[in-house]
Amino acid sequence: MKHLAAYLLLGLGGNTSPSAADIKGVLESVGIDAEEDRLETLLSELKGKDLQELIAEGSSKLASVPSGGGGGAAGGAAASSGGAGAAAEEAEKPAEKEEEKEESDEDMGFGLFD
């Protein structure tokens, strides 16, 4: 992936046919060593192909792949009598308190902007 990302960055920068040295230069600029075998495989697969066409082809393939969740969860059934509804509400109250405790433990003392 890192080799492909470097290739794409070079393509976006205007280099329509990046060489192995170009890709190595991008990777080394951020402290990553290029793997020769993977780099050569990538370049042989992309040789003579237009980057924009490849992206368009990949996008059309991804459009047919299902993504996202499997749908929303079903809502709870409505209570048929007042007594059953009150009992259900009482059972839900302790669960809400437990959730609040869990949420406060999630940051482990570190704030996002500390």
Coordinates of C-alpha atoms in Angstrom, one line a residue:
M1 CA 0.0 0.0 0.0
K2 CA 2.8 2.5 0.8
H3 CA 4.3 2.0 -2.6
L4 CA 0.9 2.6 -4.3
A5 CA 0.3 5.6 -2.1
A6 CA 3.6 7.1 -3.1
Y7 CA 2.9 6.3 -6.8
L8 CA -0.5 8.1 -6.5
L9 CA 1.0 11.1 -4.8
L10 CA 3.5 11.4 -7.6
G11 CA 0.7 11.1 -10.1
L12 CA -1.3 13.9 -8.4
G13 CA 1.9 16.0 -8.4
G14 CA 2.0 15.8 -12.2
N15 CA 4.5 12.9 -12.7
T16 CA 2.5 10.7 -15.1
S17 CA 5.1 7.9 -15.1
P18 CA 6.9 7.7 -11.8
S19 CA 10.1 5.6 -11.7
A20 CA 11.3 3.4 -8.9
A21 CA 13.7 6.1 -7.9
D22 CA 10.9 8.6 -7.7
I23 CA 8.8 6.3 -5.5
K24 CA 11.8 5.5 -3.3
G25 CA 12.5 9.3 -2.9
V26 CA 8.9 9.9 -1.6
L27 CA 9.0 7.0 0.8
E28 CA 12.5 7.9 2.1
S29 CA 11.4 11.5 2.6
V30 CA 9.1 10.2 5.4
G31 CA 11.5 7.6 6.8
I32 CA 10.1 4.5 5.0
D33 CA 12.4 2.0 3.3
A34 CA 11.1 0.8 -0.1
E35 CA 10.8 -2.9 -0.7
E36 CA 12.4 -3.7 -4.1
D37 CA 10.3 -6.7 -5.0
R38 CA 7.0 -5.0 -4.2
L39 CA 8.1 -1.8 -6.0
E40 CA 9.0 -3.7 -9.1
T41 CA 5.7 -5.7 -9.0
L42 CA 3.8 -2.4 -8.7
L43 CA 5.6 -0.7 -11.6
S44 CA 5.2 -3.8 -13.8
E45 CA 1.5 -3.9 -13.1
L46 CA 1.0 -0.2 -13.8
K47 CA 3.3 0.2 -16.8
G48 CA 1.6 1.8 -19.7
K49 CA -1.6 2.4 -17.9
D50 CA -3.3 5.7 -17.3
L51 CA -3.8 6.5 -13.7
Q52 CA -7.1 8.3 -14.1
E53 CA -8.5 5.4 -16.0
L54 CA -7.4 2.9 -13.3
I55 CA -9.1 5.1 -10.6
A56 CA -12.3 5.3 -12.6
E57 CA -12.3 1.5 -13.2
G58 CA -11.6 0.8 -9.5
S59 CA -14.4 3.2 -8.5
S60 CA -16.9 1.4 -10.7
K61 CA -15.9 -1.9 -9.2
L62 CA -16.2 -0.6 -5.7
A63 CA -19.7 0.8 -6.5
S64 CA -20.9 -2.8 -6.8
V65 CA -19.5 -3.8 -3.4
P66 CA -22.0 -3.6 -0.5
S67 CA -20.9 -1.3 2.2
G68 CA -22.3 0.1 5.3
G69 CA -24.3 -1.5 8.1
G70 CA -26.9 -4.2 7.8
G71 CA -29.7 -1.8 8.6
G72 CA -30.9 -0.3 11.8
A73 CA -31.8 -2.3 14.8
A74 CA -35.5 -3.0 15.3
G75 CA -37.2 -0.8 17.9
G76 CA -38.6 -2.3 21.1
A77 CA -42.2 -3.5 21.0
A78 CA -44.7 -1.2 22.5
A79 CA -46.1 -2.2 25.9
S80 CA -49.6 -3.5 25.9
S81 CA -50.4 -2.5 29.5
G82 CA -49.3 0.4 31.7
G83 CA -47.9 -1.9 34.3
A84 CA -45.6 -3.7 31.9
G85 CA -44.4 -0.4 30.5
A86 CA -43.5 1.0 33.9
A87 CA -41.5 -2.2 34.7
A88 CA -39.6 -1.9 31.5
E89 CA -38.7 1.7 32.2
E90 CA -37.4 0.7 35.7
A91 CA -35.3 -2.0 34.2
E92 CA -33.7 0.5 31.7
K93 CA -32.7 3.1 34.3
P94 CA -29.8 1.1 35.8
A95 CA -28.4 0.3 32.4
E96 CA -28.2 4.1 31.6
K97 CA -26.2 4.7 34.7
E98 CA -23.7 1.9 33.8
E99 CA -23.2 3.4 30.3
E100 CA -22.3 6.8 31.8
K101 CA -19.6 5.2 33.9
E102 CA -18.2 3.4 30.8
E103 CA -18.1 6.6 28.8
S104 CA -16.1 8.4 31.5
D105 CA -13.5 5.6 31.6
E106 CA -13.0 5.6 27.8
D107 CA -10.6 8.6 27.7
M108 CA -8.4 7.1 30.5
G109 CA -7.6 10.6 31.8
F110 CA -6.4 12.0 28.4
G111 CA -8.4 14.7 26.7
L112 CA -8.4 15.2 23.0
F113 CA -7.0 18.7 23.2
D114 CA -4.8 18.4 26.4

